[in-house]
Amino acid sequence: KMFNPRVRGVEDLERTLGSNDLYTARFRLAHNTRDSPFLPTEGHLLELIYDQVFGEFDFPRGQVNFSKYFLVRERADGTGRHTFTSAIRTGFAGADQPIFENFYAGGFSTLRGFQFRGAGPSESDVRVGGRFQFLGTFEYMFPITADDMLRMVAFVDYGTIERDININWKDFRVAPGLGFRIAVPALGPAPLAFDFAVPVAYADTDQRQVFQFSAGITR
C-alpha cells in the first residue's frame, strides 16, 4: 500500500498509489560448491532465478548471480587462508514492473560506498530504481591474527542500475575500499563486517557513504 507520498508528480510513483496485490511464481536453480555460506574460501555459487509476477501489475523478472572463490594460499594446517573473490549479479524485468519491485543499489550487500538504495536512477529526489541491474565486486580477504578471528579485505565494487535494459556508462559506479571481518563465536558463524569505501565513479544524484557496518548479512 502506498499513500500520501512526500513528492508528487513522479509518474513511476503515481501509478502505484493505493493498494496493490501481487503474486509471484518463482523458478530457481542453484549450484553451490562453497565451503561455507558465511566466509567461503573456495568454490562457487551460481543462481538462475525466473519470476513471473501477476496481479495489479504483470511482468517477468530474471536474475543471474555468480560468485567464484579462489583459494590463494594457506598454512600447512589449512588455516590462514587468503581468498580472492569475483562476483556478478545481473537482473532484468518487464516494462510493467512497479517502482516498489524495481532493482536498487547502495549499501553493504550491493554497492559499498553508497547509502542504502542511494545509487541509481532518481527523479525529483525520489529513488525510482530500475528494470536492469549489473553489479559486481572483486575482493581479496586474508587473516591478520593467528586464530583467523580478524580478517582484512580489500575490494572494488562496481555496477549500475538502469531504468531501461541497457548500460549508461557515464553513470557507471566504481568504489574501492578496505574492510575488516571479525568472527565472534558467541554471535554465531556470521562475522561482523566493517567497510570503508570511497566512490571514484558515480552519478551526480547518488548519495555516498564512506563507512558501513553489517552483522549477520552475507554478500
XYZ file of N, CA and C in Angstrom:
657
model
N 0.839 -1.191 0.000
C 0.000 0.000 0.000
C 0.875 1.244 0.000
N 0.539 2.212 -0.845
C 1.291 3.464 -0.914
C 0.309 4.623 -0.946
N 0.446 5.507 0.053
C -0.446 6.654 0.155
C 0.361 7.887 0.553
N -0.109 9.050 0.163
C 0.430 10.346 0.578
C 1.946 10.446 0.416
N 2.467 10.308 -0.798
C 3.914 10.440 -0.979
C 4.382 11.859 -0.686
N 5.626 11.965 -0.244
C 6.210 13.280 0.062
C 6.353 14.132 -1.189
N 6.648 13.495 -2.321
C 6.830 14.190 -3.596
C 5.753 13.706 -4.561
N 5.086 14.630 -5.203
C 4.057 14.280 -6.177
C 4.550 14.589 -7.578
N 3.906 13.973 -8.555
C 4.227 14.251 -9.943
C 5.223 13.307 -10.579
N 5.747 12.327 -9.809
C 6.670 11.339 -10.371
C 5.833 10.182 -10.920
N 5.867 9.999 -12.238
C 4.963 9.042 -12.886
C 5.087 7.637 -12.324
N 6.333 7.158 -12.127
C 6.519 5.796 -11.617
C 5.912 5.622 -10.235
N 5.897 6.684 -9.462
C 5.317 6.631 -8.121
C 3.802 6.776 -8.159
N 3.323 7.691 -8.971
C 1.889 7.966 -9.021
C 1.080 6.735 -9.428
N 1.619 5.935 -10.335
C 0.830 4.806 -10.841
C 0.744 3.648 -9.848
N 1.475 3.743 -8.747
C 1.414 2.674 -7.745
C 0.650 3.086 -6.490
N 0.142 4.318 -6.442
C -0.562 4.770 -5.248
C -1.818 3.944 -5.011
N -2.095 3.712 -3.749
C -3.234 2.895 -3.379
C -2.789 1.516 -2.958
N -3.706 0.575 -3.004
C -3.430 -0.800 -2.604
C -3.169 -1.656 -3.841
N -2.082 -2.434 -3.817
C -1.710 -3.266 -4.958
C -1.478 -4.703 -4.495
N -2.113 -5.639 -5.164
C -1.931 -7.052 -4.868
C -1.059 -7.677 -5.954
N 0.035 -8.322 -5.537
C 0.927 -9.004 -6.464
C 1.136 -10.449 -6.021
N 1.281 -11.346 -6.995
C 1.540 -12.752 -6.735
C 2.703 -13.189 -7.625
N 3.576 -14.010 -7.075
C 4.792 -14.369 -7.797
C 4.956 -15.880 -7.864
N 5.223 -16.361 -9.065
C 5.642 -17.753 -9.258
C 7.146 -17.720 -9.541
N 7.941 -18.392 -8.716
C 9.398 -18.340 -8.841
C 9.961 -19.711 -9.212
N 10.916 -19.673 -10.133
C 11.668 -20.865 -10.525
C 13.140 -20.560 -10.272
N 13.796 -21.403 -9.492
C 15.183 -21.140 -9.101
C 16.026 -22.396 -9.228
N 17.170 -22.236 -9.884
C 18.160 -23.290 -9.965
C 19.445 -22.772 -9.343
N 20.104 -23.593 -8.542
C 21.335 -23.165 -7.883
C 22.344 -24.299 -7.879
N 23.605 -23.932 -8.013
C 24.701 -24.885 -7.883
C 25.702 -24.283 -6.921
N 25.915 -24.937 -5.792
C 26.692 -24.368 -4.698
C 27.790 -25.334 -4.284
N 29.042 -24.916 -4.462
C 30.172 -25.741 -4.019
C 31.010 -25.013 -2.971
N 30.480 -23.935 -2.391
C 31.236 -23.174 -1.394
C 31.502 -24.009 -0.151
N 32.644 -23.751 0.489
C 32.959 -24.481 1.707
C 32.311 -23.871 2.941
N 31.700 -22.688 2.798
C 30.991 -22.046 3.909
C 30.048 -20.999 3.327
N 28.841 -20.852 3.898
C 27.932 -19.816 3.400
C 28.253 -18.422 3.914
N 29.120 -18.298 4.920
C 29.381 -17.001 5.541
C 30.741 -16.423 5.181
N 31.800 -17.197 5.284
C 33.138 -16.752 4.896
C 33.763 -17.809 3.984
N 33.229 -17.980 2.790
C 33.763 -19.009 1.902
C 35.183 -18.683 1.467
N 35.994 -19.728 1.297
C 37.372 -19.553 0.858
C 37.645 -20.269 -0.461
N 36.721 -21.097 -0.921
C 36.854 -21.728 -2.225
C 35.495 -22.249 -2.660
N 35.377 -22.518 -3.968
C 34.110 -22.978 -4.512
C 33.389 -21.877 -5.264
N 32.124 -22.132 -5.573
C 31.337 -21.134 -6.291
C 29.854 -21.283 -5.953
N 29.100 -20.241 -6.280
C 27.641 -20.261 -6.160
C 27.062 -19.669 -7.432
N 26.239 -20.444 -8.115
C 25.544 -19.986 -9.313
C 24.046 -20.070 -9.064
N 23.331 -18.969 -9.313
C 21.879 -18.924 -9.158
C 21.235 -18.426 -10.441
N 20.233 -19.154 -10.905
C 19.401 -18.741 -12.033
C 17.975 -18.620 -11.514
N 17.421 -17.421 -11.587
C 16.108 -17.159 -10.990
C 15.187 -16.538 -12.040
N 13.986 -17.089 -12.151
C 12.976 -16.506 -13.032
C 11.678 -16.334 -12.250
N 11.142 -15.117 -12.262
C 9.871 -14.814 -11.606
C 8.841 -14.408 -12.653
N 7.628 -14.884 -12.481
C 6.504 -14.354 -13.239
C 5.543 -13.745 -12.220
N 5.396 -12.437 -12.298
C 4.592 -11.696 -11.325
C 3.284 -11.291 -11.993
N 2.186 -11.435 -11.253
C 0.886 -11.069 -11.804
C 0.022 -10.493 -10.695
N -1.035 -9.816 -11.086
C -1.911 -9.126 -10.144
C -2.215 -7.746 -10.678
N -2.041 -6.719 -9.861
C -2.237 -5.347 -10.327
C -1.228 -4.981 -11.423
N -0.056 -5.618 -11.374
C 0.969 -5.444 -12.400
C 1.401 -6.832 -12.865
N 1.662 -6.962 -14.155
C 2.072 -8.246 -14.725
C 3.408 -8.064 -15.433
N 4.418 -8.816 -15.000
C 5.740 -8.668 -15.612
C 6.614 -9.872 -15.280
N 7.564 -10.192 -16.160
C 8.569 -11.208 -15.866
C 9.802 -10.555 -15.259
N 10.594 -11.342 -14.545
C 11.851 -10.842 -13.991
C 12.842 -11.993 -13.918
N 14.051 -11.750 -14.403
C 15.083 -12.768 -14.379
C 16.334 -12.266 -13.689
N 17.049 -13.177 -13.016
C 18.290 -12.827 -12.341
C 19.310 -13.952 -12.519
N 20.556 -13.549 -12.726
C 21.670 -14.484 -12.781
C 22.733 -13.979 -11.818
N 23.079 -14.773 -10.826
C 24.080 -14.406 -9.821
C 25.180 -15.459 -9.808
N 26.436 -15.000 -9.856
C 27.548 -15.944 -9.854
C 28.680 -15.402 -8.998
N 29.140 -16.214 -8.059
C 30.270 -15.872 -7.199
C 31.287 -16.993 -7.260
N 32.548 -16.634 -7.443
C 33.621 -17.622 -7.502
C 34.696 -17.257 -6.493
N 35.128 -18.241 -5.695
C 36.094 -18.028 -4.622
C 37.353 -18.833 -4.922
N 38.492 -18.138 -4.984
C 39.770 -18.770 -5.311
C 40.658 -18.794 -4.067
N 41.066 -19.978 -3.657
C 41.999 -20.104 -2.547
C 43.402 -19.783 -3.050
N 44.001 -18.711 -2.517
C 45.303 -18.242 -2.990
C 46.442 -18.908 -2.220
N 46.300 -18.956 -0.908
C 47.329 -19.581 -0.077
C 46.741 -19.933 1.270
N 47.436 -20.812 2.010
C 47.004 -21.203 3.343
C 48.196 -21.760 4.101
N 48.023 -21.883 5.414
C 49.061 -22.503 6.230
C 49.040 -24.025 6.038
N 50.073 -24.673 6.526
C 50.175 -26.124 6.359
C 49.012 -26.864 7.006
N 48.437 -26.290 8.074
C 47.334 -26.962 8.772
C 45.966 -26.575 8.204
N 45.935 -25.824 7.109
C 44.668 -25.454 6.486
C 44.064 -24.170 6.993
N 44.696 -23.485 7.954
C 44.198 -22.201 8.449
C 44.923 -21.059 7.711
N 44.608 -19.838 8.083
C 45.270 -18.681 7.491
C 45.025 -18.534 6.004
N 43.810 -18.790 5.577
C 43.509 -18.804 4.152
C 43.372 -17.394 3.565
N 44.017 -17.194 2.418
C 43.851 -15.986 1.615
C 42.916 -16.334 0.452
N 41.909 -15.500 0.221
C 40.901 -15.810 -0.789
C 40.651 -14.618 -1.696
N 40.609 -14.876 -2.992
C 40.202 -13.858 -3.970
C 38.813 -14.212 -4.469
N 37.928 -13.210 -4.497
C 36.535 -13.420 -4.880
C 36.165 -12.529 -6.053
N 35.454 -13.112 -7.005
C 34.845 -12.354 -8.088
C 33.366 -12.703 -8.118
N 32.513 -11.679 -8.104
C 31.074 -11.931 -8.066
C 30.353 -10.958 -9.000
N 29.316 -11.472 -9.646
C 28.494 -10.664 -10.553
C 27.032 -10.954 -10.264
N 26.238 -9.896 -10.271
C 24.794 -10.021 -10.078
C 24.097 -9.244 -11.197
N 23.279 -9.931 -11.986
C 22.546 -9.270 -13.058
C 21.051 -9.515 -12.883
N 20.255 -8.605 -13.408
C 18.814 -8.757 -13.327
C 18.122 -7.876 -14.342
N 16.978 -8.329 -14.815
C 16.186 -7.553 -15.764
C 14.717 -7.866 -15.530
N 13.849 -6.922 -15.887
C 12.419 -7.094 -15.641
C 11.623 -6.437 -16.752
N 10.358 -6.838 -16.844
C 9.462 -6.300 -17.857
C 9.068 -4.859 -17.582
N 8.500 -4.221 -18.587
C 8.194 -2.790 -18.524
C 7.120 -2.454 -17.496
N 6.297 -3.427 -17.105
C 5.207 -3.141 -16.176
C 5.625 -3.267 -14.717
N 6.900 -3.506 -14.453
C 7.351 -3.654 -13.065
C 7.154 -2.334 -12.303
N 6.470 -2.339 -11.146
C 6.226 -1.100 -10.395
C 7.461 -0.669 -9.614
N 7.451 0.557 -9.164
C 8.605 1.159 -8.502
C 9.027 0.376 -7.264
N 8.078 -0.187 -6.525
C 8.446 -0.880 -5.282
C 9.024 -2.277 -5.538
N 9.019 -2.736 -6.792
C 9.648 -4.002 -7.153
C 10.930 -3.793 -7.956
N 11.289 -2.552 -8.234
C 12.459 -2.258 -9.052
C 13.750 -2.720 -8.371
N 14.823 -2.779 -9.151
C 16.156 -3.045 -8.621
C 16.726 -1.751 -8.043
N 17.412 -1.887 -6.916
C 18.071 -0.750 -6.270
C 19.479 -1.171 -5.860
N 20.343 -0.188 -5.649
C 21.707 -0.490 -5.219
C 22.169 0.554 -4.223
N 23.134 0.153 -3.421
C 23.673 1.011 -2.377
C 23.574 0.301 -1.038
N 24.703 0.185 -0.345
C 24.714 -0.500 0.931
C 25.626 -1.711 0.888
N 25.790 -2.353 2.028
C 26.763 -3.434 2.182
C 26.549 -4.571 1.198
N 25.316 -4.959 0.945
C 25.055 -6.154 0.144
C 25.084 -5.902 -1.359
N 25.185 -4.632 -1.786
C 25.157 -4.346 -3.224
C 26.351 -3.494 -3.650
N 26.332 -2.203 -3.327
C 27.419 -1.286 -3.681
C 27.871 -0.544 -2.435
N 29.018 -0.928 -1.906
C 29.564 -0.195 -0.771
C 30.068 1.169 -1.233
N 30.069 2.130 -0.316
C 30.427 3.494 -0.670
C 29.228 4.368 -0.958
N 28.035 3.771 -0.929
C 26.792 4.493 -1.184
C 25.787 4.173 -0.081
N 24.900 5.109 0.193
C 23.842 4.867 1.160
C 22.912 3.770 0.665
N 22.132 3.200 1.568
C 21.160 2.184 1.207
C 20.238 2.720 0.117
N 20.207 2.041 -1.025
C 19.436 2.454 -2.197
C 19.837 3.848 -2.694
N 21.062 4.248 -2.395
C 21.498 5.595 -2.763
C 22.182 5.694 -4.105
N 22.341 4.582 -4.818
C 22.993 4.587 -6.128
C 22.007 4.082 -7.167
N 21.625 4.945 -8.080
C 20.676 4.528 -9.100
C 19.820 5.684 -9.563
N 18.914 5.410 -10.488
C 18.073 6.469 -11.038
C 17.220 7.153 -9.981
N 17.042 8.446 -10.143
C 16.162 9.222 -9.270
C 15.437 10.266 -10.101
N 14.314 10.698 -9.585
C 13.515 11.733 -10.246
C 12.871 12.601 -9.179
N 13.173 13.892 -9.221
C 12.631 14.846 -8.232
C 12.912 14.371 -6.812
N 14.152 13.927 -6.562
C 14.594 13.446 -5.247
C 13.916 12.156 -4.809
N 13.257 11.464 -5.719
C 12.647 10.173 -5.420
C 13.504 9.078 -6.049
N 13.922 8.114 -5.243
C 14.687 6.981 -5.756
C 13.729 6.041 -6.472
N 13.836 5.979 -7.793
C 12.877 5.195 -8.565
C 13.421 3.827 -8.961
N 14.727 3.581 -8.784
C 15.279 2.291 -9.158
C 15.178 2.053 -10.649
N 15.251 0.782 -11.038
C 15.209 0.489 -12.461
C 14.882 -0.953 -12.770
N 14.728 -1.230 -14.057
C 14.379 -2.568 -14.550
C 15.606 -3.413 -14.838
N 16.799 -2.836 -14.714
C 18.012 -3.569 -15.055
C 19.087 -3.312 -14.011
N 19.772 -4.366 -13.605
C 20.911 -4.213 -12.700
C 22.097 -5.021 -13.206
N 23.268 -4.431 -13.019
C 24.521 -5.126 -13.290
C 25.480 -4.692 -12.194
N 25.752 -5.586 -11.255
C 26.573 -5.269 -10.097
C 27.648 -6.332 -9.935
N 28.821 -5.909 -9.488
C 29.891 -6.873 -9.295
C 30.884 -6.414 -8.249
N 31.786 -7.324 -7.883
C 32.829 -6.989 -6.918
C 34.046 -7.875 -7.152
N 35.208 -7.325 -6.852
C 36.445 -8.079 -6.704
C 36.898 -7.878 -5.262
N 37.266 -8.961 -4.592
C 37.613 -8.834 -3.175
C 38.742 -9.798 -2.826
N 39.690 -9.300 -2.047
C 40.780 -10.139 -1.542
C 40.722 -10.109 -0.026
N 40.591 -11.293 0.593
C 40.447 -11.405 2.047
C 41.589 -12.242 2.614
N 42.141 -11.773 3.739
C 43.241 -12.507 4.370
C 43.201 -12.287 5.878
N 43.674 -13.256 6.671
C 43.660 -13.115 8.134
C 44.802 -12.230 8.600
N 44.560 -11.509 9.704
C 45.629 -10.700 10.305
C 45.885 -11.095 11.755
N 45.210 -12.143 12.220
C 45.517 -12.742 13.520
C 45.699 -14.241 13.321
N 46.481 -14.855 14.192
C 46.811 -16.271 14.035
C 45.598 -17.183 14.160
N 44.569 -16.766 14.923
C 43.393 -17.609 15.122
C 42.300 -17.371 14.071
N 42.569 -16.529 13.082
C 41.636 -16.235 11.989
C 40.381 -15.490 12.451
N 40.343 -14.993 13.673
C 39.164 -14.261 14.141
C 39.058 -12.872 13.498
N 40.183 -12.312 13.109
C 40.188 -10.992 12.491
C 40.772 -11.097 11.090
N 39.982 -10.683 10.114
C 40.428 -10.712 8.727
C 40.317 -9.306 8.129
N 41.120 -9.052 7.110
C 41.054 -7.793 6.385
C 40.660 -8.076 4.948
N 39.939 -7.143 4.333
C 39.538 -7.297 2.937
C 39.884 -6.013 2.181
N 40.335 -6.189 0.958
C 40.489 -5.094 0.000
C 39.538 -5.397 -1.150
N 38.778 -4.421 -1.605
C 37.733 -4.716 -2.580
C 37.515 -3.552 -3.544
N 36.869 -3.867 -4.636
C 36.346 -2.869 -5.575
C 34.945 -3.316 -5.949
N 33.955 -2.506 -5.605
C 32.573 -2.751 -6.025
C 32.286 -1.902 -7.258
N 31.475 -2.434 -8.166
C 31.179 -1.688 -9.391
C 29.802 -2.088 -9.903
N 29.262 -1.275 -10.803
C 27.996 -1.637 -11.420
C 27.076 -0.459 -11.643
N 25.847 -0.770 -12.008
C 24.871 0.263 -12.301
C 23.461 -0.297 -12.181
N 22.523 0.603 -11.959
C 21.086 0.322 -12.027
C 20.525 1.222 -13.116
N 19.753 0.672 -14.020
C 19.229 1.452 -15.135
C 17.711 1.309 -15.219
N 17.056 2.390 -15.605
C 15.604 2.343 -15.742
C 15.190 1.446 -16.897
N 15.991 1.413 -17.959
C 15.732 0.536 -19.096
C 16.849 -0.496 -19.183
N 16.661 -1.494 -20.037
C 17.618 -2.586 -20.111
C 18.765 -2.186 -21.038
N 19.689 -1.435 -20.481
C 20.917 -1.020 -21.161
C 21.879 -0.523 -20.095
N 23.087 -0.172 -20.510
C 24.078 0.366 -19.581
C 24.477 1.756 -20.032
N 24.278 2.724 -19.153
C 24.694 4.102 -19.395
C 26.059 4.278 -18.741
N 27.107 4.224 -19.520
C 28.461 4.172 -18.964
C 28.831 5.425 -18.187
N 28.222 6.558 -18.477
C 28.584 7.772 -17.741
C 28.084 7.732 -16.302
N 27.142 6.854 -16.009
C 26.641 6.701 -14.635
C 27.137 5.409 -13.984
N 28.116 4.741 -14.596
C 28.648 3.506 -14.040
C 29.383 3.813 -12.738
N 29.123 3.028 -11.697
C 29.703 3.287 -10.374
C 30.896 2.375 -10.115
N 31.916 2.935 -9.473
C 33.087 2.181 -9.052
C 33.500 2.690 -7.679
N 33.687 1.782 -6.714
C 34.034 2.184 -5.348
C 35.043 1.207 -4.748
N 36.322 1.574 -4.685
C 37.304 0.740 -3.992
C 37.261 0.987 -2.492
N 37.738 -0.001 -1.724
C 37.714 0.190 -0.281
C 38.459 -0.886 0.473
N 38.465 -0.726 1.796
C 39.077 -1.670 2.721
C 38.088 -1.990 3.829
N 38.228 -3.172 4.407
C 37.324 -3.533 5.487
C 37.905 -4.594 6.393
N 37.146 -4.898 7.452
C 37.550 -5.908 8.431
C 36.388 -6.871 8.656
N 36.714 -8.136 8.918
C 35.731 -9.134 9.302
C 36.151 -9.704 10.655
N 35.254 -9.634 11.619
C 35.539 -10.110 12.968
C 34.598 -11.264 13.281
N 35.165 -12.438 13.502
C 34.371 -13.618 13.842
C 34.266 -13.727 15.358
N 33.050 -13.653 15.872
C 32.792 -13.755 17.310
C 31.986 -15.030 17.544
N 32.591 -16.089 18.071
C 31.891 -17.368 18.220
C 30.560 -17.249 18.969
N 30.496 -16.378 19.950
C 29.269 -16.253 20.737
C 28.107 -15.693 19.923
N 28.406 -15.030 18.787
C 27.363 -14.430 17.955
C 26.991 -15.298 16.762
N 27.580 -16.488 16.662
C 27.262 -17.375 15.560
C 28.303 -17.320 14.463
N 28.046 -18.021 13.339
C 29.059 -18.134 12.280
C 29.219 -16.890 11.414
N 28.225 -16.012 11.365
C 28.313 -14.823 10.523
C 29.205 -13.781 11.189
N 30.171 -13.225 10.459
C 31.090 -12.259 11.065
C 30.501 -10.858 11.132
N 31.114 -10.018 11.968
C 30.838 -8.586 11.939
C 31.666 -7.978 10.818
N 31.069 -7.091 10.041
C 31.744 -6.502 8.892
C 31.817 -4.994 9.036
N 33.013 -4.447 8.872
C 33.254 -3.008 8.911
C 33.951 -2.625 7.611
N 33.315 -1.814 6.783
C 33.864 -1.481 5.472
C 33.945 0.028 5.261
N 35.034 0.434 4.614
C 35.238 1.829 4.231
C 35.450 1.863 2.720
N 34.616 2.600 1.993
C 34.724 2.675 0.538
C 34.528 4.117 0.085
N 35.285 4.504 -0.933
C 35.197 5.853 -1.491
C 34.883 5.734 -2.981
N 33.682 6.121 -3.411
C 33.358 6.043 -4.838
C 34.286 6.940 -5.667
N 34.794 6.393 -6.752
C 35.622 7.168 -7.685
C 34.880 7.409 -8.993
N 33.776 6.722 -9.193
C 32.899 6.955 -10.341
C 31.469 6.824 -9.843
N 30.648 7.834 -10.118
C 29.283 7.851 -9.588
C 28.465 8.872 -10.362
N 27.155 8.825 -10.160
C 26.256 9.802 -10.761
C 26.090 10.990 -9.812
N 25.797 12.136 -10.367
C 25.668 13.347 -9.559
C 24.558 13.245 -8.520
N 23.531 12.445 -8.805
C 22.396 12.337 -7.880
C 22.576 11.248 -6.832
N 23.691 10.507 -6.877
C 23.908 9.427 -5.916
C 24.162 9.978 -4.517
N 23.801 9.189 -3.523
C 24.061 9.516 -2.127
C 25.188 8.618 -1.625
N 26.335 9.224 -1.326
C 27.521 8.453 -0.957
C 27.641 8.311 0.558
N 28.306 7.235 0.974
C 28.504 6.955 2.395
C 29.775 6.134 2.542
N 30.773 6.692 3.214
C 32.090 6.064 3.272
C 32.084 4.808 4.137
N 31.500 4.855 5.330
C 31.567 3.729 6.277
C 30.261 2.962 6.317
N 30.361 1.629 6.382
C 29.190 0.786 6.526
C 29.493 -0.392 7.446
N 28.509 -0.751 8.235
C 28.628 -1.847 9.195
C 27.518 -2.852 8.942
N 27.855 -4.108 9.090
C 26.865 -5.161 8.920
C 27.141 -6.291 9.897
N 26.078 -6.915 10.376
C 26.192 -8.075 11.263
C 25.200 -9.131 10.795
N 25.717 -10.305 10.494
C 24.840 -11.412 10.127
C 24.331 -11.386 8.701
N 24.850 -10.482 7.852
C 24.439 -10.411 6.456
C 25.628 -10.777 5.594
N 25.420 -11.701 4.667
C 26.481 -12.071 3.744
C 26.239 -11.413 2.391
N 27.297 -11.178 1.639
C 27.182 -10.560 0.337
C 26.871 -11.606 -0.733
